[in-house]
PDB file of C-alpha atoms in Angstrom:
ATOM      1  CA  UNK A 433     -13.939   4.113  10.120  1.00  0.00           C
ATOM      2  CA  UNK A 434     -15.517   2.921   6.859  1.00  0.00           C
ATOM      3  CA  UNK A 435     -12.469   1.588   4.373  1.00  0.00           C
ATOM      4  CA  UNK A 436     -11.945  -0.172   1.460  1.00  0.00           C
ATOM      5  CA  UNK A 437      -9.735  -2.237   0.542  1.00  0.00           C
ATOM      6  CA  UNK A 438      -8.666  -2.775  -3.393  1.00  0.00           C
ATOM      7  CA  UNK A 439      -6.808  -5.656  -4.326  1.00  0.00           C
ATOM      8  CA  UNK A 440      -7.862  -7.340  -0.696  1.00  0.00           C
ATOM      9  CA  UNK A 441      -6.715 -11.472  -1.376  1.00  0.00           C
ATOM     10  CA  UNK A 442      -3.341 -11.104  -1.976  1.00  0.00           C
ATOM     11  CA  UNK A 443      -0.455 -10.894   0.462  1.00  0.00           C
ATOM     12  CA  UNK A 444      -0.495  -7.197   1.416  1.00  0.00           C
ATOM     13  CA  UNK A 445      -3.927  -7.085   1.180  1.00  0.00           C
ATOM     14  CA  UNK A 446      -5.649  -9.980   3.130  1.00  0.00           C
ATOM     15  CA  UNK A 447      -2.987  -9.032   6.353  1.00  0.00           C
ATOM     16  CA  UNK A 448      -4.076  -5.576   5.437  1.00  0.00           C
ATOM     17  CA  UNK A 449      -7.795  -6.625   5.474  1.00  0.00           C
ATOM     18  CA  UNK A 450      -7.605  -8.463   8.473  1.00  0.00           C
ATOM     19  CA  UNK A 451      -6.000  -6.160  10.635  1.00  0.00           C
ATOM     20  CA  UNK A 452      -8.032  -3.332   9.859  1.00  0.00           C
ATOM     21  CA  UNK A 453     -11.421  -5.998  10.889  1.00  0.00           C
ATOM     22  CA  UNK A 454      -8.666  -7.003  14.395  1.00  0.00           C
ATOM     23  CA  UNK A 455      -9.128  -3.155  14.996  1.00  0.00           C
ATOM     24  CA  UNK A 456     -13.810  -2.580  13.984  1.00  0.00           C
ATOM     25  CA  UNK A 457     -13.436  -1.041  10.898  1.00  0.00           C
ATOM     26  CA  UNK A 458     -15.917  -1.973   8.623  1.00  0.00           C
ATOM     27  CA  UNK A 459     -14.255  -3.389   5.400  1.00  0.00           C
ATOM     28  CA  UNK A 460     -14.581  -3.182   2.066  1.00  0.00           C
ATOM     29  CA  UNK A 461     -12.872  -5.692   0.310  1.00  0.00           C
ATOM     30  CA  UNK A 462     -12.312  -5.764  -3.086  1.00  0.00           C
ATOM     31  CA  UNK A 463     -10.311  -8.095  -5.362  1.00  0.00           C
ATOM     32  CA  UNK A 464     -11.044 -10.047  -9.428  1.00  0.00           C
ATOM     33  CA  UNK A 465     -12.253 -12.880  -7.478  1.00  0.00           C
ATOM     34  CA  UNK A 466     -13.902 -12.595  -4.000  1.00  0.00           C
ATOM     35  CA  UNK A 467     -14.247 -16.256  -3.509  1.00  0.00           C
ATOM     36  CA  UNK A 468     -10.896 -15.520  -2.507  1.00  0.00           C
ATOM     37  CA  UNK A 469     -10.911 -13.392   0.369  1.00  0.00           C
ATOM     38  CA  UNK A 470     -11.497 -14.783   3.921  1.00  0.00           C
ATOM     39  CA  UNK A 471     -14.555 -14.315   5.806  1.00  0.00           C
ATOM     40  CA  UNK A 472     -13.588 -11.883   8.633  1.00  0.00           C
ATOM     41  CA  UNK A 473     -15.980  -9.963  11.045  1.00  0.00           C
ATOM     42  CA  UNK A 474     -16.923  -6.831   9.524  1.00  0.00           C
ATOM     43  CA  UNK A 475     -15.018  -7.538   6.111  1.00  0.00           C
ATOM     44  CA  UNK A 476     -17.692  -7.398   3.109  1.00  0.00           C
ATOM     45  CA  UNK A 477     -16.159  -8.788   0.412  1.00  0.00           C
ATOM     46  CA  UNK A 478     -17.048  -7.808  -3.233  1.00  0.00           C
ATOM     47  CA  UNK A 479     -15.880  -8.437  -6.753  1.00  0.00           C
ATOM     48  CA  UNK A 480     -13.687  -5.361  -8.717  1.00  0.00           C
ATOM     49  CA  UNK A 481     -11.568  -5.173 -11.163  1.00  0.00           C
ATOM     50  CA  UNK A 482      -8.860  -2.523 -10.640  1.00  0.00           C
ATOM     51  CA  UNK A 483      -9.007  -1.151 -14.178  1.00  0.00           C
ATOM     52  CA  UNK A 484     -12.700  -0.394 -14.143  1.00  0.00           C
ATOM     53  CA  UNK A 485     -12.022   3.315 -12.793  1.00  0.00           C
ATOM     54  CA  UNK A 486     -15.898   3.341 -12.845  1.00  0.00           C
ATOM     55  CA  UNK A 487     -16.634   0.272 -11.554  1.00  0.00           C
ATOM     56  CA  UNK A 488     -14.168   1.088  -8.499  1.00  0.00           C
ATOM     57  CA  UNK A 489     -15.117   4.686  -8.066  1.00  0.00           C
ATOM     58  CA  UNK A 490     -19.037   2.861  -7.026  1.00  0.00           C
ATOM     59  CA  UNK A 491     -17.530   1.047  -5.334  1.00  0.00           C
ATOM     60  CA  UNK A 492     -15.158   2.319  -2.972  1.00  0.00           C
ATOM     61  CA  UNK A 493     -17.960   6.073  -2.847  1.00  0.00           C
ATOM     62  CA  UNK A 494     -18.729   6.595   0.999  1.00  0.00           C
ATOM     63  CA  UNK A 495     -15.835   5.639   2.400  1.00  0.00           C
ATOM     64  CA  UNK A 496     -13.513   7.515   4.456  1.00  0.00           C
ATOM     65  CA  UNK A 497     -10.047   5.424   2.858  1.00  0.00           C
ATOM     66  CA  UNK A 498      -9.157   3.862   0.432  1.00  0.00           C
ATOM     67  CA  UNK A 499      -6.301   1.295   0.432  1.00  0.00           C
ATOM     68  CA  UNK A 500      -4.856   0.092  -3.357  1.00  0.00           C
ATOM     69  CA  UNK A 501      -2.666  -3.021  -2.649  1.00  0.00           C
ATOM     70  CA  UNK A 502      -1.961  -4.504  -6.493  1.00  0.00           C
ATOM     71  CA  UNK A 503       1.127  -4.863  -7.994  1.00  0.00           C
ATOM     72  CA  UNK A 504       2.697  -1.705 -10.834  1.00  0.00           C
ATOM     73  CA  UNK A 505       2.356  -3.523 -13.590  1.00  0.00           C
ATOM     74  CA  UNK A 506      -1.063  -5.506 -13.229  1.00  0.00           C
ATOM     75  CA  UNK A 507      -3.204  -1.963 -12.239  1.00  0.00           C
ATOM     76  CA  UNK A 508      -3.258   1.686 -13.926  1.00  0.00           C
ATOM     77  CA  UNK A 509      -1.813   4.503 -11.461  1.00  0.00           C
ATOM     78  CA  UNK A 510      -4.508   7.046 -13.692  1.00  0.00           C
ATOM     79  CA  UNK A 511      -7.697   4.032 -13.700  1.00  0.00           C
ATOM     80  CA  UNK A 512      -6.942   4.503  -9.989  1.00  0.00           C
ATOM     81  CA  UNK A 513      -6.102   7.856  -8.863  1.00  0.00           C
ATOM     82  CA  UNK A 514      -9.316   9.059 -11.573  1.00  0.00           C
ATOM     83  CA  UNK A 515     -11.921   5.917  -9.446  1.00  0.00           C
ATOM     84  CA  UNK A 516     -11.263   7.784  -5.598  1.00  0.00           C
ATOM     85  CA  UNK A 517     -11.403  11.524  -7.414  1.00  0.00           C
ATOM     86  CA  UNK A 518     -14.644  10.109  -9.038  1.00  0.00           C
ATOM     87  CA  UNK A 519     -15.426   8.461  -5.493  1.00  0.00           C
ATOM     88  CA  UNK A 520     -14.863  11.681  -3.420  1.00  0.00           C
ATOM     89  CA  UNK A 521     -12.845   9.293  -1.043  1.00  0.00           C
ATOM     90  CA  UNK A 522     -11.111  11.334   1.069  1.00  0.00           C
ATOM     91  CA  UNK A 523      -7.593   9.880   1.949  1.00  0.00           C
ATOM     92  CA  UNK A 524      -6.023   7.542  -0.675  1.00  0.00           C
ATOM     93  CA  UNK A 525      -2.895   4.645   0.925  1.00  0.00           C
ATOM     94  CA  UNK A 526      -1.115   2.946  -1.565  1.00  0.00           C
ATOM     95  CA  UNK A 527       0.904   0.341  -0.974  1.00  0.00           C
ATOM     96  CA  UNK A 528       4.468   0.774  -2.294  1.00  0.00           C
ATOM     97  CA  UNK A 529       7.259  -0.599  -3.581  1.00  0.00           C
ATOM     98  CA  UNK A 530      11.360  -1.135  -2.058  1.00  0.00           C
ATOM     99  CA  UNK A 531      12.798  -0.063  -5.032  1.00  0.00           C
ATOM    100  CA  UNK A 532      12.382   3.677  -5.681  1.00  0.00           C
ATOM    101  CA  UNK A 533      13.420   4.209  -2.086  1.00  0.00           C
ATOM    102  CA  UNK A 534      16.849   5.307  -1.497  1.00  0.00           C
ATOM    103  CA  UNK A 535      20.145   4.090  -1.240  1.00  0.00           C
ATOM    104  CA  UNK A 536      22.069   6.947  -1.224  1.00  0.00           C
ATOM    105  CA  UNK A 537      21.618  10.420  -1.306  1.00  0.00           C
ATOM    106  CA  UNK A 538      19.649  10.724  -5.383  1.00  0.00           C
ATOM    107  CA  UNK A 539      20.292   6.657  -5.525  1.00  0.00           C
ATOM    108  CA  UNK A 540      17.899   4.687  -5.566  1.00  0.00           C
ATOM    109  CA  UNK A 541      17.275   1.160  -5.057  1.00  0.00           C
ATOM    110  CA  UNK A 542      16.703  -0.584  -8.354  1.00  0.00           C
ATOM    111  CA  UNK A 543      18.894   2.052 -10.014  1.00  0.00           C
ATOM    112  CA  UNK A 544      22.099   0.029  -8.276  1.00  0.00           C
ATOM    113  CA  UNK A 545      23.830  -2.634  -9.397  1.00  0.00           C
ATOM    114  CA  UNK A 546      22.576  -5.966  -7.837  1.00  0.00           C
ATOM    115  CA  UNK A 547      18.740  -5.039  -8.259  1.00  0.00           C
ATOM    116  CA  UNK A 548      17.419  -8.112  -9.670  1.00  0.00           C
ATOM    117  CA  UNK A 549      16.427  -7.439 -12.718  1.00  0.00           C
ATOM    118  CA  UNK A 550      13.409  -9.516 -12.457  1.00  0.00           C
ATOM    119  CA  UNK A 551      11.881  -6.866  -9.706  1.00  0.00           C
ATOM    120  CA  UNK A 552      12.633  -3.918 -12.251  1.00  0.00           C
ATOM    121  CA  UNK A 553       9.647  -3.332 -13.853  1.00  0.00           C
ATOM    122  CA  UNK A 554       7.729  -3.273 -11.541  1.00  0.00           C
ATOM    123  CA  UNK A 555       9.886  -1.529  -8.594  1.00  0.00           C
ATOM    124  CA  UNK A 556       9.685   1.380 -11.528  1.00  0.00           C
ATOM    125  CA  UNK A 557       6.572   0.872 -12.262  1.00  0.00           C
ATOM    126  CA  UNK A 558       5.847   1.637  -8.489  1.00  0.00           C
ATOM    127  CA  UNK A 559       8.104   4.846  -9.105  1.00  0.00           C
ATOM    128  CA  UNK A 560       6.159   6.091 -11.955  1.00  0.00           C
ATOM    129  CA  UNK A 561       2.773   5.611  -9.616  1.00  0.00           C
ATOM    130  CA  UNK A 562       4.374   7.374  -6.808  1.00  0.00           C
ATOM    131  CA  UNK A 563       5.955  10.298  -9.352  1.00  0.00           C
ATOM    132  CA  UNK A 564       2.136  10.840 -10.347  1.00  0.00           C
ATOM    133  CA  UNK A 565       0.652  10.842  -7.021  1.00  0.00           C
ATOM    134  CA  UNK A 566       3.160  13.583  -6.117  1.00  0.00           C
ATOM    135  CA  UNK A 567       1.607  15.630  -9.551  1.00  0.00           C
ATOM    136  CA  UNK A 568      -2.286  15.360  -7.779  1.00  0.00           C
ATOM    137  CA  UNK A 569      -2.410  18.972  -6.298  1.00  0.00           C
ATOM    138  CA  UNK A 570      -5.963  17.939  -4.986  1.00  0.00           C
ATOM    139  CA  UNK A 571      -5.863  13.959  -3.535  1.00  0.00           C
ATOM    140  CA  UNK A 572      -4.701  13.530   0.446  1.00  0.00           C
ATOM    141  CA  UNK A 573      -2.360  10.440  -0.946  1.00  0.00           C
ATOM    142  CA  UNK A 574       0.281   8.710   1.392  1.00  0.00           C
ATOM    143  CA  UNK A 575       1.806   5.794  -0.362  1.00  0.00           C
ATOM    144  CA  UNK A 576       3.888   2.783   1.959  1.00  0.00           C
ATOM    145  CA  UNK A 577       7.074   1.506   1.076  1.00  0.00           C
ATOM    146  CA  UNK A 578       8.075  -2.002   2.472  1.00  0.00           C
ATOM    147  CA  UNK A 579      11.901  -2.736   3.559  1.00  0.00           C
ATOM    148  CA  UNK A 580      13.771  -5.103   0.700  1.00  0.00           C
ATOM    149  CA  UNK A 581      12.254  -7.880   2.030  1.00  0.00           C
ATOM    150  CA  UNK A 582       8.727  -8.533   1.732  1.00  0.00           C
ATOM    151  CA  UNK A 583       7.402 -11.909   2.973  1.00  0.00           C
ATOM    152  CA  UNK A 584       4.954 -14.258   5.271  1.00  0.00           C
ATOM    153  CA  UNK A 585       6.171 -13.921   8.804  1.00  0.00           C
ATOM    154  CA  UNK A 586       4.850 -13.206  12.617  1.00  0.00           C
ATOM    155  CA  UNK A 587       2.921  -9.995  13.241  1.00  0.00           C
ATOM    156  CA  UNK A 588       4.967  -8.886  15.792  1.00  0.00           C
ATOM    157  CA  UNK A 589       4.120  -4.955  16.303  1.00  0.00           C
ATOM    158  CA  UNK A 590       8.280  -3.991  16.819  1.00  0.00           C
ATOM    159  CA  UNK A 591       9.922  -2.151  13.564  1.00  0.00           C
ATOM    160  CA  UNK A 592      10.854   0.919  12.405  1.00  0.00           C
ATOM    161  CA  UNK A 593       9.128   3.705  10.740  1.00  0.00           C
ATOM    162  CA  UNK A 594      11.939   5.915   8.006  1.00  0.00           C
ATOM    163  CA  UNK A 595      10.991   8.403   5.364  1.00  0.00           C
ATOM    164  CA  UNK A 596      12.556   7.674   1.369  1.00  0.00           C
ATOM    165  CA  UNK A 597      15.112   5.520   2.442  1.00  0.00           C
ATOM    166  CA  UNK A 598      15.589   2.481   2.843  1.00  0.00           C
ATOM    167  CA  UNK A 599      15.600   0.657   6.349  1.00  0.00           C
ATOM    168  CA  UNK A 600      18.954  -1.778   6.842  1.00  0.00           C
ATOM    169  CA  UNK A 601      18.840  -3.665  10.084  1.00  0.00           C
ATOM    170  CA  UNK A 602      21.774  -3.726  11.993  1.00  0.00           C
ATOM    171  CA  UNK A 603      22.852  -7.633  10.568  1.00  0.00           C
ATOM    172  CA  UNK A 604      22.538  -5.629   7.196  1.00  0.00           C
ATOM    173  CA  UNK A 605      19.449  -6.824   6.320  1.00  0.00           C
ATOM    174  CA  UNK A 606      16.110  -5.160   4.673  1.00  0.00           C
ATOM    175  CA  UNK A 607      12.732  -6.829   5.369  1.00  0.00           C
ATOM    176  CA  UNK A 608       9.410  -6.431   7.172  1.00  0.00           C
ATOM    177  CA  UNK A 609       6.259  -9.066   7.057  1.00  0.00           C
ATOM    178  CA  UNK A 610       3.249  -8.346   6.211  1.00  0.00           C
ATOM    179  CA  UNK A 611       1.597  -8.542   8.851  1.00  0.00           C
ATOM    180  CA  UNK A 612       3.943  -5.941  10.842  1.00  0.00           C
ATOM    181  CA  UNK A 613       3.014  -3.901   7.198  1.00  0.00           C
ATOM    182  CA  UNK A 614      -0.300  -3.798   7.975  1.00  0.00           C
ATOM    183  CA  UNK A 615      -0.454  -2.765  11.599  1.00  0.00           C
ATOM    184  CA  UNK A 616       2.121   0.514  10.073  1.00  0.00           C
ATOM    185  CA  UNK A 617      -0.234   1.374   7.401  1.00  0.00           C
ATOM    186  CA  UNK A 618      -3.497   0.899   9.901  1.00  0.00           C
ATOM    187  CA  UNK A 619      -2.091   3.165  11.715  1.00  0.00           C
ATOM    188  CA  UNK A 620      -1.590   5.413   9.013  1.00  0.00           C
ATOM    189  CA  UNK A 621      -5.091   5.356   8.552  1.00  0.00           C
ATOM    190  CA  UNK A 622      -6.252   5.981  11.837  1.00  0.00           C
ATOM    191  CA  UNK A 623      -3.617   8.772  12.677  1.00  0.00           C
ATOM    192  CA  UNK A 624      -2.674  10.228   9.674  1.00  0.00           C
ATOM    193  CA  UNK A 625       1.459  11.243  10.132  1.00  0.00           C
ATOM    194  CA  UNK A 626       1.824  11.430   6.660  1.00  0.00           C
ATOM    195  CA  UNK A 627      -0.370  13.129   4.007  1.00  0.00           C
ATOM    196  CA  UNK A 628       1.093  13.805   0.515  1.00  0.00           C
ATOM    197  CA  UNK A 629       3.881  11.960   1.037  1.00  0.00           C
ATOM    198  CA  UNK A 630       5.796   8.511   0.894  1.00  0.00           C
ATOM    199  CA  UNK A 631       7.427   7.316   4.506  1.00  0.00           C
ATOM    200  CA  UNK A 632       8.686   3.672   4.872  1.00  0.00           C
ATOM    201  CA  UNK A 633       8.995   0.132   7.248  1.00  0.00           C
ATOM    202  CA  UNK A 634      11.160  -2.333   8.352  1.00  0.00           C
ATOM    203  CA  UNK A 635      13.002  -3.999  11.218  1.00  0.00           C
TER     204      UNK A 635
END
């Protein structure tokens, strides 16, 4: 498949790009500074600004799917959605956040008393992005939220998949490595199971 990754130099974006390359896909890796993108077989690094809808649309046109892996406070949901629509890409996958996942019916993680204030703005922006996707009647999107702790760690290939609820392991931790998250996202691209939906992964 031909897949574009916006934000390919970031923590999650780099792992997603590497995972897709490992599986033999053709990847257009987009970042503001293309020099920061790892040189991998099948990966073409290009410079692009997520805030420039017309520019991004040109870069992603002709792809089978596009992934955006960008901090929500550093991007504009409307611009990104507009770019995907302008380009006519049939599938749009978004690297989400854990904050909008539910810890109890109707209670989001970012509404809990102990949620770190430093992450609150980003988490709520992620929830707003998800709401904007849900309001799109003609866009085939998928929003994949990681577990609460999203970290550099091993590629194990062993994790759980959930829906709108935060996944917590038996030891009380909620976590997923960037590498295992990338496996889940690549699996979703190759075998779509969550069209127009949010899902989550964790250990």
